[in-house]
Coordinates of C-alpha atoms in Angstrom, one line a residue:
M3 CA -51.6 -71.4 -192.3
R4 CA -48.6 -74.4 -193.9
D5 CA -49.9 -73.1 -197.3
S6 CA -48.5 -69.7 -197.1
I7 CA -45.4 -71.1 -194.9
L8 CA -44.9 -73.5 -197.8
R9 CA -45.3 -70.5 -200.2
A10 CA -42.3 -68.2 -198.8
L11 CA -40.5 -71.0 -198.4
T12 CA -40.0 -71.8 -202.3
W13 CA -39.9 -68.3 -202.8
V14 CA -37.1 -67.7 -201.0
L15 CA -35.2 -70.7 -202.1
S16 CA -36.0 -69.6 -205.4
L17 CA -33.9 -66.2 -204.9
L18 CA -31.0 -68.3 -204.0
P19 CA -28.5 -69.0 -206.7
W20 CA -26.6 -72.1 -205.6
T21 CA -30.4 -73.8 -205.5
R22 CA -31.1 -73.4 -209.2
R23 CA -30.5 -75.9 -211.6
T24 CA -26.9 -75.3 -214.0
E25 CA -28.9 -77.5 -216.6
P26 CA -32.7 -78.3 -217.8
G27 CA -34.5 -81.3 -215.6
R28 CA -34.3 -84.6 -217.4
H29 CA -38.1 -83.5 -218.4
T30 CA -38.2 -81.0 -220.1
A31 CA -38.5 -80.4 -223.9
R32 CA -35.0 -78.7 -224.0
Y33 CA -33.9 -82.4 -222.3
L34 CA -35.1 -84.0 -224.4
A35 CA -34.6 -82.5 -227.8
E36 CA -30.3 -83.1 -226.9
H37 CA -30.5 -86.1 -225.6
P38 CA -33.2 -88.5 -228.0
A39 CA -34.0 -91.1 -226.2
P40 CA -32.5 -94.8 -228.0
A41 CA -34.1 -96.6 -230.2
A42 CA -36.3 -100.0 -229.0
V43 CA -35.0 -103.6 -229.9
S44 CA -37.6 -106.1 -230.5
A45 CA -37.0 -109.2 -228.6
W46 CA -38.2 -110.3 -232.5
S47 CA -35.9 -109.0 -234.0
R48 CA -32.9 -111.0 -233.5
P49 CA -33.0 -115.4 -234.4
W50 CA -34.6 -117.5 -231.8
G51 CA -31.4 -118.1 -228.7
G52 CA -32.5 -122.1 -228.1
P53 CA -31.0 -125.2 -229.2
S54 CA -31.9 -126.4 -233.3
A55 CA -34.0 -129.4 -233.4
E56 CA -31.3 -132.0 -234.6
E57 CA -29.5 -131.0 -231.3
A58 CA -32.5 -131.6 -229.6
R59 CA -33.4 -135.2 -231.4
A60 CA -29.2 -136.3 -230.7
I61 CA -30.1 -135.4 -227.0
F62 CA -33.4 -137.2 -227.0
R63 CA -32.7 -140.4 -229.0
A64 CA -28.8 -140.8 -228.0
E65 CA -28.4 -145.0 -227.4
E66 CA -27.2 -144.4 -224.1
A67 CA -29.9 -142.4 -222.6
L68 CA -32.5 -145.1 -223.8
K69 CA -30.6 -148.2 -221.7
L70 CA -31.6 -145.9 -218.3
T71 CA -34.0 -146.1 -215.2
P72 CA -36.0 -142.5 -215.8
V73 CA -35.0 -141.1 -213.4
R74 CA -31.2 -141.6 -214.2
R75 CA -32.4 -140.6 -218.1
E76 CA -33.7 -137.2 -216.8
R77 CA -30.4 -136.5 -215.3
Y78 CA -28.5 -137.4 -218.2
F79 CA -30.9 -135.1 -220.3
A80 CA -30.3 -132.4 -217.9
T81 CA -26.7 -132.6 -217.8
A82 CA -26.0 -132.8 -222.0
W83 CA -28.6 -129.8 -222.0
A84 CA -26.3 -128.2 -219.1
E85 CA -23.4 -128.5 -221.0
R86 CA -24.4 -126.8 -224.1
G87 CA -25.6 -123.9 -222.3
Y88 CA -29.4 -124.2 -222.2
D89 CA -31.4 -124.9 -219.0
Y90 CA -33.6 -127.8 -218.6
P91 CA -36.8 -128.5 -216.0
Y92 CA -34.9 -131.5 -214.0
V93 CA -37.8 -133.4 -212.4
A94 CA -37.4 -136.4 -210.3
P95 CA -38.8 -137.8 -207.1
G96 CA -37.0 -136.0 -204.5
V97 CA -35.8 -132.8 -206.5
H98 CA -37.2 -129.7 -205.8
Q99 CA -36.2 -127.0 -208.0
V100 CA -35.7 -123.6 -207.0
R101 CA -37.1 -121.1 -210.2
T102 CA -34.4 -118.1 -210.8
G103 CA -37.2 -116.7 -212.9
V104 CA -40.5 -115.8 -213.7
P105 CA -41.8 -116.3 -217.6
A106 CA -43.0 -113.2 -219.3

């Protein structure tokens, strides 16, 4: 019974002009021909966006960092990386990091 009611309702709605689409749906061949998909961009097509080896060596071998306690040294490293716009996983007793993203 439900199938016959549904078929009748679908048929009636298909006859009404305001229930029809004026342009093709997104998954039709005509729509896909008119709107080509953008080219996929590979993440490997551009160079690495991280720090250079020289920049990392300069931070980790800084004279002022070698004189600090381990906890203060980690804070120094985290601050130095943050000043350059990079994320550094700061680890110290009593400090709990909240992960902002999940690695792919």
